[in-house]
Structures are given as C-alpha cells and as structure tokens.
Amino acid sequence: MLQTPSGGAGSGTAARDSGLMSIGTVLNVLRDEFPEVTISKIRFLESEGLIEPQRTPSGYRKFSAGDVERLGHVLRMQRDHYLPLKVIREHLDAMERGEAVPLPVVGRQRTADDVPGLAPAEGPTVARVGRAELLAAADIDEGELEEWESYGLIAPLEDGVYDAEAVTVASLVAELGRFGIEPRHLRLMKAAADREAGLVDQVVAPLRRHRNPQTRAHAEARTKELAALTVKLHAALVQTALGVRLP
C-alpha cells in the first residue's frame, strides 16, 4: 500500500482513493532508482514545465502514474545522457504526440564505464557547435555564457565555435547552479582540471614529438587512457572526501 507523508492526511487519502499520489509518495517511489532526488527537485521540474500534476482545491499536488513515469524519464536522461531540460522537454513532448524521435545526443554521454550495465549510447556525437546551438542545447542565456567564459569554465575554439564537450560543461554548471553553487565557486575545479591535464600532457609530450607516425598515433590513445584514469581518480577522491558513494 502506498504511504502518504505526515500532515495533510485527508488530501493524501483522497489522492490514494483516486489513484493519484502525493509528492511525498512520489519521492519514495523515485528514490529507489534516484536516491539523490528531493521534493525541491520535483517542484523545480514542475516549474520548468516537465510535469503538470493536478492540484486539490487546497493546493496539494496530485501525481498520476504517468507523471511519475515522466519524472523517471527526465531524471534518467539527465543522469545518463547529461541532456539539458529544454532538450528533454521537447523530446518527451514529441514522444507524447506519437512521433518516433531518437534520443538526442549532445556532448558526452554516460557510458558503461560510468554505470555498470548501461549500454553504449547510439548515434554520433556532434563534434562542434556554434554559439547559438550551445545556448539552446544547454538551455542558458547569453549573459550566463559570458559569465562562465569570464571564469574560464567554457572557451570557444579558434574559429569561434565550441567543442561538443562545452555543452556538457554548460549543462553541469547550470545544474550545480540550481543547488546554489555559483560559477565563481567552480574556478578551483577548473584550475585543478588544468593541472591534471598538464600532468597528462607531460607524460605524452615525448610521444607526440616523435618522428614515427605510429608513435604519435599511440600518443593519442595514451592521452585518452590517462584522461580516463585521471577522471576516475578525481571522482574517487571527491567521494572519499565527502564520505559518500555514488551509484
């Protein structure tokens, strides 16, 4: 039997009788797969137009099974594919209209190396994006992008376009901002990433300068291998420092 949160018992009973759930019950259902989800997060997704729960005359939210399923899709696409909310909303709306639409592929996708049992993402990843495309994909405005660029979190390439990874960075910076972590707070993370990249570069630099083309090609593979190990070590150190273990 579904459990209702403390308080508002009358509205909780009515919701249960009509097949609808309170926000507290939805939270309990979602936390099996998304232990980090909060009531504030659910309310935020509602404010962004991702879900539209019904309301009782007294203002209590009442969620249908479809609402909960849609919430699960939203959280899964954020977690596994790093998609911005605008892209997720458009994708789900198209699905509800009965359109056969492939899952958008923007920036870095979470792979089986990140989550055991996760199948590799299908479809190509866009190599470069223009400024307008970056703003749309990350669901941010010009002012936000300019601020992040001023802190060195995002930088265009020489021809003025952006690497697709910039979409991932922008989406994560925006998501952290919703928890009160401002871009200026992330300068230390950027500095640490630059130092880690410099360390990797020192290791592979002799290979890149080698006359043998095969050795230079090996440098690229070695860079990717060291980058993956560095990212895993960084994540493990952060988890150890916080005393948490991510799924």
Coordinates of N, CA, C and O in Angstrom, one line a residue, residues 34-122:
F34 N 16.6 6.8 -7.9 CA 17.3 8.1 -7.8 C 17.4 8.6 -6.4 O 16.6 9.4 -5.9
P35 N 18.3 8.0 -5.6 CA 18.4 8.3 -4.2 C 18.7 9.8 -3.9 O 18.4 10.3 -2.8
E36 N 19.2 10.6 -4.9 CA 19.5 11.9 -4.6 C 18.3 12.9 -4.9 O 18.4 14.1 -4.6
V37 N 17.2 12.4 -5.4 CA 16.1 13.3 -5.7 C 15.5 13.8 -4.5 O 15.5 13.2 -3.4
T38 N 15.0 15.1 -4.5 CA 14.4 15.7 -3.4 C 13.0 16.3 -3.8 O 12.7 16.4 -5.0
I39 N 12.2 16.7 -2.8 CA 11.0 17.4 -3.1 C 11.2 18.7 -3.9 O 10.5 19.0 -4.8
S40 N 12.3 19.4 -3.5 CA 12.6 20.6 -4.2 C 12.9 20.4 -5.7 O 12.5 21.2 -6.5
K41 N 13.6 19.3 -5.9 CA 13.9 18.9 -7.3 C 12.6 18.7 -8.1 O 12.5 19.1 -9.3
I42 N 11.7 17.9 -7.5 CA 10.4 17.7 -8.2 C 9.7 19.0 -8.5 O 9.1 19.2 -9.6
R43 N 9.6 19.8 -7.5 CA 8.9 21.1 -7.7 C 9.6 21.9 -8.7 O 9.0 22.6 -9.5
F44 N 11.0 21.9 -8.8 CA 11.7 22.6 -9.8 C 11.3 22.1 -11.2 O 11.1 22.9 -12.1
L45 N 11.3 20.8 -11.4 CA 11.0 20.2 -12.7 C 9.5 20.6 -13.1 O 9.3 20.8 -14.3
E46 N 8.7 20.7 -12.1 CA 7.3 21.2 -12.4 C 7.3 22.6 -12.9 O 6.7 23.0 -13.9
S47 N 8.1 23.5 -12.2 CA 8.2 24.9 -12.6 C 8.8 25.1 -14.0 O 8.5 26.0 -14.6
E48 N 9.6 24.1 -14.4 CA 10.2 24.1 -15.7 C 9.3 23.5 -16.8 O 9.8 23.4 -18.0
G49 N 8.2 23.1 -16.4 CA 7.2 22.5 -17.4 C 7.4 21.1 -17.8 O 6.9 20.6 -18.8
L50 N 8.2 20.4 -17.0 CA 8.5 19.0 -17.3 C 7.3 18.1 -16.9 O 7.1 17.0 -17.5
I51 N 6.6 18.5 -15.9 CA 5.4 17.7 -15.5 C 4.3 18.7 -15.1 O 4.6 19.9 -14.8
E52 N 3.1 18.3 -15.1 CA 2.0 19.2 -14.7 C 1.0 18.4 -13.8 O -0.1 17.9 -14.3
P53 N 1.4 18.2 -12.6 CA 0.5 17.4 -11.7 C -0.8 18.2 -11.4 O -0.9 19.4 -11.5
Q54 N -1.9 17.4 -11.1 CA -3.1 18.1 -10.7 C -3.0 18.7 -9.3 O -2.1 18.5 -8.6
R55 N -4.0 19.6 -9.0 CA -4.0 20.2 -7.7 C -5.4 20.0 -7.1 O -6.4 20.1 -7.7
T56 N -5.3 19.8 -5.7 CA -6.6 19.8 -5.0 C -7.0 21.2 -4.8 O -6.3 22.2 -5.0
P57 N -8.3 21.4 -4.4 CA -8.8 22.8 -4.1 C -7.9 23.5 -3.1 O -7.8 24.7 -3.1
S58 N -7.3 22.8 -2.2 CA -6.4 23.4 -1.2 C -5.0 23.6 -1.6 O -4.1 24.1 -0.9
G59 N -4.7 23.1 -2.9 CA -3.4 23.4 -3.4 C -2.4 22.3 -3.4 O -1.3 22.4 -3.8
Y60 N -2.8 21.1 -2.9 CA -1.9 20.0 -2.8 C -1.7 19.4 -4.2 O -2.6 19.3 -5.0
R61 N -0.4 19.0 -4.5 CA -0.1 18.4 -5.8 C -0.6 16.9 -5.8 O -0.4 16.2 -4.8
K62 N -1.1 16.4 -6.9 CA -1.6 15.1 -7.0 C -1.0 14.5 -8.3 O -1.3 15.0 -9.4
F63 N -0.2 13.5 -8.2 CA 0.6 12.9 -9.3 C -0.1 11.6 -9.8 O -0.4 10.8 -9.0
S64 N -0.2 11.5 -11.1 CA -0.7 10.3 -11.7 C 0.5 9.3 -11.9 O 1.7 9.8 -11.8
A65 N 0.2 8.1 -12.3 CA 1.3 7.1 -12.6 C 2.1 7.6 -13.8 O 3.3 7.5 -13.9
G66 N 1.4 8.3 -14.8 CA 2.0 8.9 -15.9 C 3.0 10.0 -15.5 O 4.1 10.1 -16.1
D67 N 2.6 10.8 -14.6 CA 3.5 11.9 -14.1 C 4.8 11.3 -13.5 O 5.9 11.8 -13.8
V68 N 4.6 10.2 -12.7 CA 5.8 9.6 -12.1 C 6.7 8.9 -13.2 O 7.9 9.0 -13.1
E69 N 6.1 8.3 -14.2 CA 6.9 7.7 -15.3 C 7.6 8.8 -16.0 O 8.8 8.6 -16.4
R70 N 7.0 9.9 -16.3 CA 7.6 11.0 -17.0 C 8.8 11.6 -16.1 O 9.9 11.9 -16.7
L71 N 8.6 11.7 -14.8 CA 9.7 12.2 -14.0 C 10.9 11.2 -14.0 O 12.0 11.7 -14.1
G72 N 10.6 9.9 -14.0 CA 11.7 9.0 -14.2 C 12.4 9.1 -15.4 O 13.7 9.1 -15.5
H73 N 11.7 9.4 -16.6 CA 12.4 9.6 -17.8 C 13.3 10.9 -17.8 O 14.4 10.9 -18.2
V74 N 12.8 11.9 -17.2 CA 13.5 13.2 -17.1 C 14.8 13.0 -16.3 O 15.9 13.3 -16.7
L75 N 14.7 12.4 -15.1 CA 15.8 12.1 -14.2 C 16.9 11.2 -14.9 O 18.1 11.4 -14.7
R76 N 16.4 10.2 -15.6 CA 17.2 9.2 -16.3 C 18.0 9.9 -17.4 O 19.2 9.7 -17.6
M77 N 17.4 10.8 -18.2 CA 18.0 11.4 -19.3 C 19.1 12.5 -18.8 O 20.1 12.7 -19.4
Q78 N 18.8 13.1 -17.6 CA 19.7 14.0 -17.0 C 21.0 13.2 -16.5 O 22.1 13.6 -16.7
R79 N 20.7 12.1 -15.8 CA 21.8 11.3 -15.2 C 22.6 10.6 -16.2 O 23.9 10.6 -16.1
D80 N 22.0 9.9 -17.2 CA 22.7 9.1 -18.1 C 23.2 9.8 -19.4 O 24.2 9.3 -20.0
H81 N 22.6 10.8 -19.8 CA 22.9 11.5 -21.1 C 23.2 13.0 -20.9 O 23.5 13.6 -21.9
Y82 N 23.2 13.5 -19.7 CA 23.6 14.9 -19.5 C 22.8 15.9 -20.4 O 23.3 16.9 -20.8
L83 N 21.5 15.6 -20.6 CA 20.8 16.4 -21.5 C 20.2 17.6 -20.7 O 19.7 17.4 -19.6
P84 N 20.2 18.8 -21.3 CA 19.5 19.9 -20.7 C 18.0 19.8 -20.6 O 17.5 19.1 -21.5
L85 N 17.4 20.5 -19.7 CA 15.9 20.3 -19.5 C 15.1 20.7 -20.7 O 14.1 20.0 -21.0
K86 N 15.6 21.7 -21.5 CA 14.8 22.1 -22.6 C 14.8 21.0 -23.7 O 13.8 20.7 -24.3
V87 N 15.9 20.4 -23.9 CA 16.0 19.3 -24.8 C 15.2 18.1 -24.4 O 14.5 17.4 -25.2
I88 N 15.2 17.8 -23.1 CA 14.4 16.7 -22.5 C 12.9 17.0 -22.7 O 12.1 16.1 -23.1
R89 N 12.5 18.2 -22.4 CA 11.1 18.6 -22.5 C 10.6 18.4 -23.9 O 9.5 17.8 -24.2
E90 N 11.4 18.9 -24.9 CA 11.0 18.8 -26.3 C 10.9 17.3 -26.8 O 10.0 16.9 -27.5
H91 N 11.9 16.5 -26.3 CA 11.9 15.1 -26.6 C 10.7 14.4 -26.1 O 10.0 13.6 -26.8
L92 N 10.3 14.6 -24.8 CA 9.2 13.9 -24.2 C 7.9 14.4 -24.8 O 7.0 13.6 -25.0
D93 N 7.8 15.7 -25.1 CA 6.6 16.2 -25.8 C 6.3 15.6 -27.1 O 5.2 15.2 -27.5
A94 N 7.4 15.4 -27.9 CA 7.3 14.8 -29.2 C 6.9 13.3 -29.1 O 6.1 12.8 -29.8
M95 N 7.4 12.6 -28.0 CA 7.0 11.2 -27.8 C 5.5 11.1 -27.5 O 4.8 10.3 -28.0
E96 N 5.0 12.1 -26.7 CA 3.6 12.1 -26.3 C 2.7 12.4 -27.5 O 1.6 12.0 -27.5
R97 N 3.3 13.1 -28.5 CA 2.5 13.3 -29.7 C 2.5 12.1 -30.6 O 1.9 12.2 -31.7
G98 N 3.2 11.1 -30.2 CA 3.3 9.9 -31.0 C 4.3 9.9 -32.1 O 4.4 9.1 -33.0
E99 N 5.3 10.9 -32.0 CA 6.3 11.0 -33.0 C 7.5 10.0 -32.6 O 7.8 9.9 -31.5
A100 N 8.0 9.4 -33.7 CA 9.2 8.5 -33.4 C 10.4 9.3 -33.5 O 10.9 9.6 -34.6
V101 N 10.9 9.7 -32.3 CA 12.1 10.6 -32.3 C 13.2 9.9 -31.6 O 13.0 9.3 -30.5
P102 N 14.4 9.9 -32.1 CA 15.6 9.3 -31.4 C 16.0 10.1 -30.3 O 15.7 11.3 -30.2
L103 N 16.6 9.5 -29.3 CA 17.1 10.2 -28.2 C 18.2 11.2 -28.6 O 19.2 10.8 -29.3
P104 N 18.1 12.5 -28.3 CA 19.1 13.5 -28.7 C 20.5 13.1 -28.1 O 20.6 12.5 -27.0
V105 N 21.5 13.3 -28.8 CA 22.9 13.0 -28.4 C 23.7 14.3 -28.4 O 24.0 14.9 -29.5
V106 N 23.9 14.9 -27.2 CA 24.6 16.2 -27.1 C 25.7 16.1 -26.1 O 25.5 15.7 -25.0
G107 N 26.9 16.4 -26.6 CA 28.1 16.4 -25.6 C 28.4 14.9 -25.2 O 28.2 14.0 -25.9
R108 N 29.0 14.8 -24.0 CA 29.4 13.5 -23.6 C 28.2 12.7 -23.0 O 27.3 13.2 -22.3
Q109 N 28.2 11.4 -23.4 CA 27.1 10.5 -22.9 C 27.7 9.6 -21.8 O 28.8 9.2 -21.8
R110 N 26.9 9.4 -20.7 CA 27.4 8.5 -19.7 C 27.4 7.1 -20.3 O 26.5 6.6 -21.0
T111 N 28.6 6.4 -20.1 CA 28.8 5.1 -20.7 C 28.8 4.0 -19.7 O 28.6 4.2 -18.5
A112 N 29.0 2.7 -20.2 CA 29.1 1.6 -19.3 C 30.2 1.7 -18.3 O 30.2 1.1 -17.3
D113 N 31.2 2.5 -18.6 CA 32.3 2.7 -17.7 C 31.9 3.5 -16.5 O 32.4 3.3 -15.4
D114 N 30.9 4.4 -16.7 CA 30.3 5.2 -15.6 C 29.3 4.4 -14.8 O 29.3 4.5 -13.6
V115 N 28.4 3.7 -15.5 CA 27.3 2.9 -14.8 C 27.3 1.5 -15.3 O 27.0 1.2 -16.5
P116 N 27.7 0.5 -14.5 CA 27.7 -0.9 -14.9 C 26.4 -1.3 -15.5 O 25.3 -1.0 -14.9
G117 N 26.4 -2.0 -16.6 CA 25.1 -2.5 -17.2 C 24.5 -1.5 -18.2 O 23.5 -1.8 -18.8
L118 N 25.0 -0.3 -18.3 CA 24.5 0.7 -19.2 C 25.0 0.5 -20.6 O 26.2 0.4 -20.8
A119 N 24.1 0.3 -21.6 CA 24.6 0.1 -22.9 C 25.2 1.4 -23.5 O 24.8 2.5 -23.1
P120 N 26.1 1.2 -24.4 CA 26.7 2.4 -25.0 C 25.7 3.2 -25.8 O 24.7 2.7 -26.4
A121 N 25.8 4.6 -25.8 CA 24.9 5.4 -26.5 C 25.0 5.2 -28.0 O 26.1 5.1 -28.5
E122 N 23.8 5.2 -28.6 CA 23.8 5.0 -30.1 C 23.8 6.4 -30.7 O 23.3 7.4 -30.2

